[in-house]
Short mmCIF file of C-alpha atoms in Angstrom, two decimals:
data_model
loop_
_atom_site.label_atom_id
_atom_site.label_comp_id
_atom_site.label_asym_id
_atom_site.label_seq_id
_atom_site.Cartn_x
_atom_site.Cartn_y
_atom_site.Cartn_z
CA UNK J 204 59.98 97.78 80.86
CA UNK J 205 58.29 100.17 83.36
CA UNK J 206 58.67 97.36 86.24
CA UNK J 207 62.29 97.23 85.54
CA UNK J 208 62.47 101.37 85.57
CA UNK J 209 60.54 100.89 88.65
CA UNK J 210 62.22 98.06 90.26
CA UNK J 211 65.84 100.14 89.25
CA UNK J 212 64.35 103.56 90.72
CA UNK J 213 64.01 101.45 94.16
CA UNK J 214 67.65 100.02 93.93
CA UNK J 215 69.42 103.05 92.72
CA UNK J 216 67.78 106.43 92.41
CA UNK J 217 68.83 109.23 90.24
CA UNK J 218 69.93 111.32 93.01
CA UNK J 219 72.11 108.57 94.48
CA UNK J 220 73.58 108.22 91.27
CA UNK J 221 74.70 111.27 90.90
CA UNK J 222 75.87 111.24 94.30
CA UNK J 223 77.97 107.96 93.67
CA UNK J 224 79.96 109.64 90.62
CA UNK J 225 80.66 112.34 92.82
CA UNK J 226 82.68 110.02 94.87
CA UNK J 227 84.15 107.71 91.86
CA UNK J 228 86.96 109.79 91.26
CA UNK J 229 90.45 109.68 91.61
CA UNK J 230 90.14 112.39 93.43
CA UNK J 231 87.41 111.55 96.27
CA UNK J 232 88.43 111.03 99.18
CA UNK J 233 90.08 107.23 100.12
CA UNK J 234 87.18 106.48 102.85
CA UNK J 235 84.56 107.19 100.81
CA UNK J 236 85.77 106.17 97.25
CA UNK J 237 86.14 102.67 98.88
CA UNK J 238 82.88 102.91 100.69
CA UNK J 239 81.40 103.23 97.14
CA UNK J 240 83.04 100.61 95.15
CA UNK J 241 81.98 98.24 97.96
CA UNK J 242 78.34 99.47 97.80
CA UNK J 243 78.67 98.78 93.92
CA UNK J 244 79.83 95.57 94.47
CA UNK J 245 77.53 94.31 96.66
CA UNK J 246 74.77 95.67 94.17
CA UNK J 247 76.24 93.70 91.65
CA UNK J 248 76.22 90.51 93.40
CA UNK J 249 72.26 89.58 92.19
CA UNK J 250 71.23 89.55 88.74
CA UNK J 251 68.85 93.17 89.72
CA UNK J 252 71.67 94.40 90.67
CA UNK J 253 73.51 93.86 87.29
CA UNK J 254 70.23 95.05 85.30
CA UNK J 255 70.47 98.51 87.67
CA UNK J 256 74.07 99.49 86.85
CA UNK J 257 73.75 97.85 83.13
CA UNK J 258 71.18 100.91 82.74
CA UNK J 259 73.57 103.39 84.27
CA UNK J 260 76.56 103.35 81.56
CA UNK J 261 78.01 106.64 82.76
CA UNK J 262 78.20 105.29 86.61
CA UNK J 263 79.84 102.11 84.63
CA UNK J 264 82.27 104.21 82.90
CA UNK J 265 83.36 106.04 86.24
CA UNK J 266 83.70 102.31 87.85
CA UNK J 267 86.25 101.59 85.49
CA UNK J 268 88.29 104.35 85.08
CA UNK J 269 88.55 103.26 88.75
CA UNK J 270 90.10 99.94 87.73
CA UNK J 271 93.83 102.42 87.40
CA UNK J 272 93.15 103.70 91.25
CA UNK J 273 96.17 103.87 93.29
CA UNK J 274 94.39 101.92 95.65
CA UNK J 275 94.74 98.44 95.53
CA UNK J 276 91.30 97.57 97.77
CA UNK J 277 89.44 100.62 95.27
CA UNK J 278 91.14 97.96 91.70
CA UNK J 279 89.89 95.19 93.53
CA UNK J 280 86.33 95.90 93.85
CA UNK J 281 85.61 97.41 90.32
CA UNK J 282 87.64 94.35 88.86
CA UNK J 283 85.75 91.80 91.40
CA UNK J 284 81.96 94.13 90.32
CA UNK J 285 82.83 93.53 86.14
CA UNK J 286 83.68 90.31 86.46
CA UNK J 287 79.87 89.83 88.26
CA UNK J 288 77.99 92.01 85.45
CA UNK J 289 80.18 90.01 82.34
CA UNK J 290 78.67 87.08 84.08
CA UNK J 291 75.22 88.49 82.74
CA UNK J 292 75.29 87.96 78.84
CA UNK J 293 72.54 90.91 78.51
CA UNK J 294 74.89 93.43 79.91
CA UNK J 295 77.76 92.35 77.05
CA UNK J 296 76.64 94.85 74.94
CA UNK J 297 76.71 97.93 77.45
CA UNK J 298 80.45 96.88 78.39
CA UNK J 299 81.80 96.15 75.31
CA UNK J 300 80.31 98.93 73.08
CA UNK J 301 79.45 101.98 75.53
CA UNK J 302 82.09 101.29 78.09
CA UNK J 303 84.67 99.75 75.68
CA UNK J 304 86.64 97.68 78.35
CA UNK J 305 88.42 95.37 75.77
CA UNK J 306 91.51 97.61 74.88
CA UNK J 307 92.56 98.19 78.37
CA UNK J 308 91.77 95.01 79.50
CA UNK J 309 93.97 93.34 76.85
CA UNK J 310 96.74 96.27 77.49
CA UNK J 311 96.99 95.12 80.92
CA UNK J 312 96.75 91.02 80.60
CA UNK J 313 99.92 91.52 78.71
CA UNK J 314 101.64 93.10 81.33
CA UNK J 315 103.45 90.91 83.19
CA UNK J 316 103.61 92.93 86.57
CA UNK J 317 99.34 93.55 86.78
CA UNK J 318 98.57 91.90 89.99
CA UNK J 319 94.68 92.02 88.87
CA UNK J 320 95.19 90.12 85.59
CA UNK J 321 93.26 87.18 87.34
CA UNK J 322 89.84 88.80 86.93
CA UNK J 323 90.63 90.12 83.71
CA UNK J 324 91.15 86.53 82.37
CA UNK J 325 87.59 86.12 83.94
CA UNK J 326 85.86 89.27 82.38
CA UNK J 327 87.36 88.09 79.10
CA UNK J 328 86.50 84.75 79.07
CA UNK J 329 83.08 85.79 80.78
CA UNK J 330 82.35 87.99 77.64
CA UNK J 331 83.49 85.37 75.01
CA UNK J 332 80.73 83.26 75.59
CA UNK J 333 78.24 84.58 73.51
CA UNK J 334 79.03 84.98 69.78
CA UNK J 335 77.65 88.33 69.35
CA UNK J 336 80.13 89.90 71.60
CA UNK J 337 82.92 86.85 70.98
CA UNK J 338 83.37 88.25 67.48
CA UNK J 339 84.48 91.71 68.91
CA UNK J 340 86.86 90.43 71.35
CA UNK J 341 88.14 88.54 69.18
CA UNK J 342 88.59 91.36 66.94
CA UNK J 343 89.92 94.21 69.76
CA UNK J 344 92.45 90.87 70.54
CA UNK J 345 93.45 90.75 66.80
CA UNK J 346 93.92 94.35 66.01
CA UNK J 347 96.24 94.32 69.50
CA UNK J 348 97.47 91.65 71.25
CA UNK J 349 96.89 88.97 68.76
CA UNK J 350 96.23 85.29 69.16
CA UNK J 351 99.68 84.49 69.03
CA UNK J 352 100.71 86.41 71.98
CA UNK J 353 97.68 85.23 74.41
CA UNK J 354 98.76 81.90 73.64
CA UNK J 355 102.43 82.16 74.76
CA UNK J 356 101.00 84.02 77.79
CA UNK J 357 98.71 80.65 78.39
CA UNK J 358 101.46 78.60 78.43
CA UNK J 359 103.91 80.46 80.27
CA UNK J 360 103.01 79.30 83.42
CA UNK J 361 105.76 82.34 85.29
CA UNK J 362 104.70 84.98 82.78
CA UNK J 363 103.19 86.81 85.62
CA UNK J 364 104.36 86.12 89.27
CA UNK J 365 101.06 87.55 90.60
CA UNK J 366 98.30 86.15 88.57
CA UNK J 367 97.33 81.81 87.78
CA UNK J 368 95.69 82.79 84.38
CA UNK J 369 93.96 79.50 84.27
CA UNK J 370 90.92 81.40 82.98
CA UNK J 371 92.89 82.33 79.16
CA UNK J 372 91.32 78.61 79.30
CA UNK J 373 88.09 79.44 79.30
CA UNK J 374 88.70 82.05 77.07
CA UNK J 375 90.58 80.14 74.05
CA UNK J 376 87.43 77.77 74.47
CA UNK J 377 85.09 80.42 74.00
CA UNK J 378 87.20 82.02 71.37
CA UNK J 379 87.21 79.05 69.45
CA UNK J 380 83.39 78.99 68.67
CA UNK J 381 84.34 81.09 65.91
CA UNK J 382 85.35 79.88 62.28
CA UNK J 383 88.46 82.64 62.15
CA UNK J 384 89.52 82.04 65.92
CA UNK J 385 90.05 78.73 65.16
CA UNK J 386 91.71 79.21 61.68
CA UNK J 387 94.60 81.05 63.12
CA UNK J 388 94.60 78.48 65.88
CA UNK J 389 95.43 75.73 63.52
CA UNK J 390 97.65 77.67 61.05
CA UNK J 391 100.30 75.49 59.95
CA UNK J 392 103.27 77.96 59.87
CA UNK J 393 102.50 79.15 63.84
CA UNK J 394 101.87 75.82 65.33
CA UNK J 395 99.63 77.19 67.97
CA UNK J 396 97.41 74.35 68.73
CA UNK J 397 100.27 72.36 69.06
CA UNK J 398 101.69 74.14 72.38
CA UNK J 399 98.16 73.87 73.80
CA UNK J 400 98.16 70.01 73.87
CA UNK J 401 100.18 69.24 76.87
CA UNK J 402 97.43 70.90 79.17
CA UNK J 403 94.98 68.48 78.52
CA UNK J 404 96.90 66.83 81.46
CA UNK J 405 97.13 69.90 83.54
CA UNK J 406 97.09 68.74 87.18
CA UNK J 407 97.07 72.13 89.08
CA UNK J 408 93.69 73.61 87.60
CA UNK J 409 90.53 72.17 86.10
CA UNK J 410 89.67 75.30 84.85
CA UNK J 411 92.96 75.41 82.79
CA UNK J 412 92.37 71.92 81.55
CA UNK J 413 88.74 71.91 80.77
CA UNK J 414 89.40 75.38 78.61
CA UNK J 415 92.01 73.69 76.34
CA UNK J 416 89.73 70.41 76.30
CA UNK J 417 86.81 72.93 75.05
CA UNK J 418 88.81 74.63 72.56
CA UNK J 419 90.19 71.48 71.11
CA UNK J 420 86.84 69.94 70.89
CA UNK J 421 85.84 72.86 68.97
CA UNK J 422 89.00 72.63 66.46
CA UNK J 423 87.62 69.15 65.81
CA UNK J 424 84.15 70.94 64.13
CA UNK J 425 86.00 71.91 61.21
CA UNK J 426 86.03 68.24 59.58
CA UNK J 427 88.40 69.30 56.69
CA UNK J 428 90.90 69.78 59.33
CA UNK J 429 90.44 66.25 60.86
CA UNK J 430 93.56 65.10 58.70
CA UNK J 431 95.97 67.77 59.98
CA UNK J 432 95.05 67.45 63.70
CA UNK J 433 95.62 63.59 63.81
CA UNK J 434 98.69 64.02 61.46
CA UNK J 435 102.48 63.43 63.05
CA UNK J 436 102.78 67.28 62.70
CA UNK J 437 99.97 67.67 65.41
CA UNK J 438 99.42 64.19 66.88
CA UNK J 439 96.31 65.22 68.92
CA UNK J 440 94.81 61.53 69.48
CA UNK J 441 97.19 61.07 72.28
CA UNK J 442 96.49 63.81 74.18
CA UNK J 443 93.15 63.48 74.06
CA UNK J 444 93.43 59.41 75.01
CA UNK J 445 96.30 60.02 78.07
CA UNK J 446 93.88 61.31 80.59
CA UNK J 447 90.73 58.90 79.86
CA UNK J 448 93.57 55.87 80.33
CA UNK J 449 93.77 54.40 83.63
CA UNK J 450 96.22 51.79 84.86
CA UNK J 451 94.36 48.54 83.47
CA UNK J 452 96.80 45.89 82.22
CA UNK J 453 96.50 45.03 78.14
CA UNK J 454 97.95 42.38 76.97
CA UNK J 455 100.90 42.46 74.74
CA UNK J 456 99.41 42.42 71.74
CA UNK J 457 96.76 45.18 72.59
CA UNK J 458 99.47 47.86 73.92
CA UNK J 459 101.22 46.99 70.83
CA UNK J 460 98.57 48.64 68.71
CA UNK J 461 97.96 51.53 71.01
CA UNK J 462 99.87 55.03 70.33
CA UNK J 463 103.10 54.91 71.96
CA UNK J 464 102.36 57.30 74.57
CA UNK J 465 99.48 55.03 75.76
CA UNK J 466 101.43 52.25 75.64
CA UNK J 467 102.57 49.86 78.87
CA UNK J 468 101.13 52.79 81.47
CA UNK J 469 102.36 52.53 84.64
CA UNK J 470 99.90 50.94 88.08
CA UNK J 471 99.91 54.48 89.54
CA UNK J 472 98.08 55.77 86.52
CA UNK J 473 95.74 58.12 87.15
CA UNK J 474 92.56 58.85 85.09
CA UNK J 475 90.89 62.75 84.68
CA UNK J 476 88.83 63.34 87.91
CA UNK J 477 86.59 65.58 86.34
CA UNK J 478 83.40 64.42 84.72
CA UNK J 479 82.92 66.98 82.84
CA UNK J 480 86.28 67.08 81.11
CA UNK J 481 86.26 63.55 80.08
CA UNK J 482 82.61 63.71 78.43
CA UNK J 483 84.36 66.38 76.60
CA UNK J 484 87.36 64.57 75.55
CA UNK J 485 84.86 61.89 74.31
CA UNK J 486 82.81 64.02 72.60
CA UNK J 487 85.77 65.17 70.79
CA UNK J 488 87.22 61.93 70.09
CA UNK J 489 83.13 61.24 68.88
CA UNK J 490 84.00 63.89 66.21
CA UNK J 491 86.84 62.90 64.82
CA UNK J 492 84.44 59.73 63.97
CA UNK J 493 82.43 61.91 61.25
CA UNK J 494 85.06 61.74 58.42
CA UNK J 495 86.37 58.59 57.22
CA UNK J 496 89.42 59.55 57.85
CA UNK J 497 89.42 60.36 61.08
CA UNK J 498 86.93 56.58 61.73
CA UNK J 499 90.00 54.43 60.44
CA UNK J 500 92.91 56.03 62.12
CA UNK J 501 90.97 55.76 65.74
CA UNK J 502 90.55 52.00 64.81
CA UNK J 503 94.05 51.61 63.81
CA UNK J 504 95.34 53.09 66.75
CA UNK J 505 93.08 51.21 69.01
CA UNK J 506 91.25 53.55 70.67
CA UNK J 507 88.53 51.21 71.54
CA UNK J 508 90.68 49.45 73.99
CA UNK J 509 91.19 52.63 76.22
CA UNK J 510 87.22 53.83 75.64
CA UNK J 511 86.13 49.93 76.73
CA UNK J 512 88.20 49.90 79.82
CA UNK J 513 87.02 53.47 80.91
CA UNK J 514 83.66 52.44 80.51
CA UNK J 515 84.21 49.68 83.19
CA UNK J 516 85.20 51.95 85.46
CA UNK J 517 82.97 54.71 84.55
CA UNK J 518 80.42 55.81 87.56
CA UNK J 519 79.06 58.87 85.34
CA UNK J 520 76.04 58.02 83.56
CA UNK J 521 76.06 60.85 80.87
CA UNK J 522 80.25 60.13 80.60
CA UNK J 523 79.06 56.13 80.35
CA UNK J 524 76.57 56.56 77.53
CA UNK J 525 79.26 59.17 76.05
CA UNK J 526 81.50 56.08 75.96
CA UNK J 527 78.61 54.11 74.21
CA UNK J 528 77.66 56.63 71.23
CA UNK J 529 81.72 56.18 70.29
CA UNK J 530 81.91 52.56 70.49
CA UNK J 531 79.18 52.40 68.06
CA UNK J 532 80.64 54.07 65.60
CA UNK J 533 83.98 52.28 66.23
CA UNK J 534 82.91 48.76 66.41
CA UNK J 535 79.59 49.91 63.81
CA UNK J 536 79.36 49.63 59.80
CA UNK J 537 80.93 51.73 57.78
CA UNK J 538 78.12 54.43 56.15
CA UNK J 539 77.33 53.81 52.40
CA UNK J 540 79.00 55.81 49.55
CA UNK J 541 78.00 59.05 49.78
CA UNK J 542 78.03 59.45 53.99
CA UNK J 543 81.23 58.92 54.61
CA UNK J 544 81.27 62.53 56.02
CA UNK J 545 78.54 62.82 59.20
CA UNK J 546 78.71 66.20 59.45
CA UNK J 547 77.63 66.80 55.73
CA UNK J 548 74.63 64.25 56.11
CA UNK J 549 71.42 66.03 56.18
CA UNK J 550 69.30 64.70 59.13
CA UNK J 551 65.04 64.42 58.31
CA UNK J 552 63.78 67.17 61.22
CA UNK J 553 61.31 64.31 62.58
CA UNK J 554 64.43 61.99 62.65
CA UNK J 555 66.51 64.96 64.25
CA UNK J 556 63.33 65.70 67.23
CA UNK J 557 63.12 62.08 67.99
CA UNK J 558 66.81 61.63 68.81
CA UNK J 559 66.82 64.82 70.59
CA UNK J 560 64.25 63.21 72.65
CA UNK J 561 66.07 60.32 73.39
CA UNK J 562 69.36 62.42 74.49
CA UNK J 563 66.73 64.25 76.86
CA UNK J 564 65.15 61.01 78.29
CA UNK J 565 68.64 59.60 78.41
CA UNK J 566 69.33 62.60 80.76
CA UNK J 567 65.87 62.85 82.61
CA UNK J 568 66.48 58.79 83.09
CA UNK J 569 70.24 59.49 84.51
CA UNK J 570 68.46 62.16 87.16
CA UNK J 571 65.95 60.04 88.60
CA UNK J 572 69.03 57.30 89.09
CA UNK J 573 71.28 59.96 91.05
CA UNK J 574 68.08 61.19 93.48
CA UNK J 575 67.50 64.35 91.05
CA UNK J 576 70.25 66.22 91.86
CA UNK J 577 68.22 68.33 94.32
CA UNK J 578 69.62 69.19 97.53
#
């Protein structure tokens, strides 16, 4: 503790603090209001940085109130400097409870003329990650905005001329990690998941894909759901299928028993570029695997075919062995009464270490075949 006090003392001094609130007011003068934004920026560009100014909660406070300055280049810089210390999970607290962002931040993502909405996405998202402080953003978003409204502002893609959004992504993913996030999500009477599923195939942003990928995946956690989400009412299997298909010719037969979406695709056929993404849609469709239910209707719909021919074209080792772990369970045994559901199976602890030890020299094995991934 006394290095850090030490090592902050050297960054920022009390007397330069004080001096720096002097000038983060609406009132300073232009020049030097923006001369001190930028210095704060800059500061918070290295994790020190962050740990200096996550110590200084009134300097914090006067950054923010900053975020409302008339000038645009002033916004900028306190919106660009929270978005750097929410990347920090151990400043979370500090910004959530003793600067209390949330409110205004969700005040302003719903309105549809804030040109800075772009890095509030990001702060959001950013401070949805951990649980901890997840469970009070998702509670400032439910007492306001609600979960409803964020998702209609997701997927209306003009909702605000100035701003992408493609970070609410990130941030429906992150939300998602919790039990009561995800129960409104799949609420039967709002059909909320439902308008989510078209993004999966998303082609102007990653970001916006992978978030809606992650959230989906984390729907598919709550087993006793598994019925409703491959029902007709939600029809996620397709969806999640569309962008691991590429433009392979089945026969006949075998696009006969395929979904209809993923039937007869056409030569330009495209598959997800991102690696990433599609281990993620495979580890979701690897979930739907642990109920019985959701084991036969992936056989009946043929979901093999499209995981086999993705696998021959596969170049990603951990996306390839991804691939492997699903058609094992969909080629594999049934489990014996009793285990139908995996996620209710109780797993020894030396059973549990040495397949954790496998997925790490599966991974340790993949690095030494791609040089390392050092530069």
């Amino acid at each position: 503790m006394d290095s850090c006090s030490s090592q902050a003392q050297m960054l920022l001094s009390e007397k330069e603090t004080r001096e720096l609130l002097s000038f983060l007011t609406h009132g300073a003068r232009p020049d030097v209001k923006g001369q001190a934004t930028g210095f704060l920026l800059g500061l918070s560009g290295n994790r020190d940085g962050c740990q200096v100014l996550g110590s200084k909660p009134d300097l914090l406070a006067a950054l923010f109130a900053l975020t409302s300055d008339r000038s645009v280049a002033v916004a900028k810089d306190c919106y660009h400097t929270f978005v750097n210390l929410s990347a920090d999970k151990a400043l979370h607290q500090v910004l959530v409870k003793d600067v209390d962002v949330l409110p205004l931040l969700f005040q302003r993502l719903v309105d549809p003329d804030f040109m800075l909405s772009d890095q509030i996405s990001t702060i959001l998202s950013n401070l949805a990650r951990e649980e901890k402080t997840c469970e009070t953003v998702f509670k400032v978003l439910q007492d306001g905005v609600g979960l409803p409204k964020l998702v209609e502002i997701f997927c209306n893609e003009g909702y605000n001329k100035q701003a992408k959004l493609h970070y609410l992504g990130p941030l429906l993913s992150n939300l998602t990690q919790l039990p009561e996030a995800r129960k409104e999500l799949l609420s039967q009477d709002r059909c909320l998941l439902q308008k989510l599923l078209p993004f999966t195939q998303y082609e102007a942003s990653a970001v916006r894909r992978g978030g809606v990928v992650g959230t989906l995946r984390n729907c598919c956690f709550d087993h006793v759901r598994h019925e409703q989400l491959l029902s007709d009412a939600v029809d996620i299997l397709p969806f999640l299928l569309l962008p691991l298909a590429g433009p392979e010719e089945l026969t006949e037969e075998e696009n006969e028993g395929l979904p209809v979406d993923l039937q007869y695709l056409p030569e330009d056929k495209k598959r997800e570029e991102d690696p990433d993404i599609r281990k993620m849609l495979l580890e979701t469709l690897l979930l739907l695997t642990a109920t019985k239910f959701g084991r036969k209707t992936l056989r009946d719909k043929n979901v093999y075919l499209i995981v086999r021919e993705l696998h021959k074209w596969e170049q990603d080792f951990q996306v390839s062995a991804a691939c492997e772990k699903l058609v094992q369970v969909l080629i594999g045994d049934e489990p014996e009464q009793g285990m139908e559901n995996l996620m209710e199976v109780e797993i020894p602890l030396d059973v549990e270490e040495k397949l954790n030890k496998a997925d790490q020299e599966e991974v340790e094995r993949a690095e030494d075949e791609t040089g390392g991934g050092g530069q």
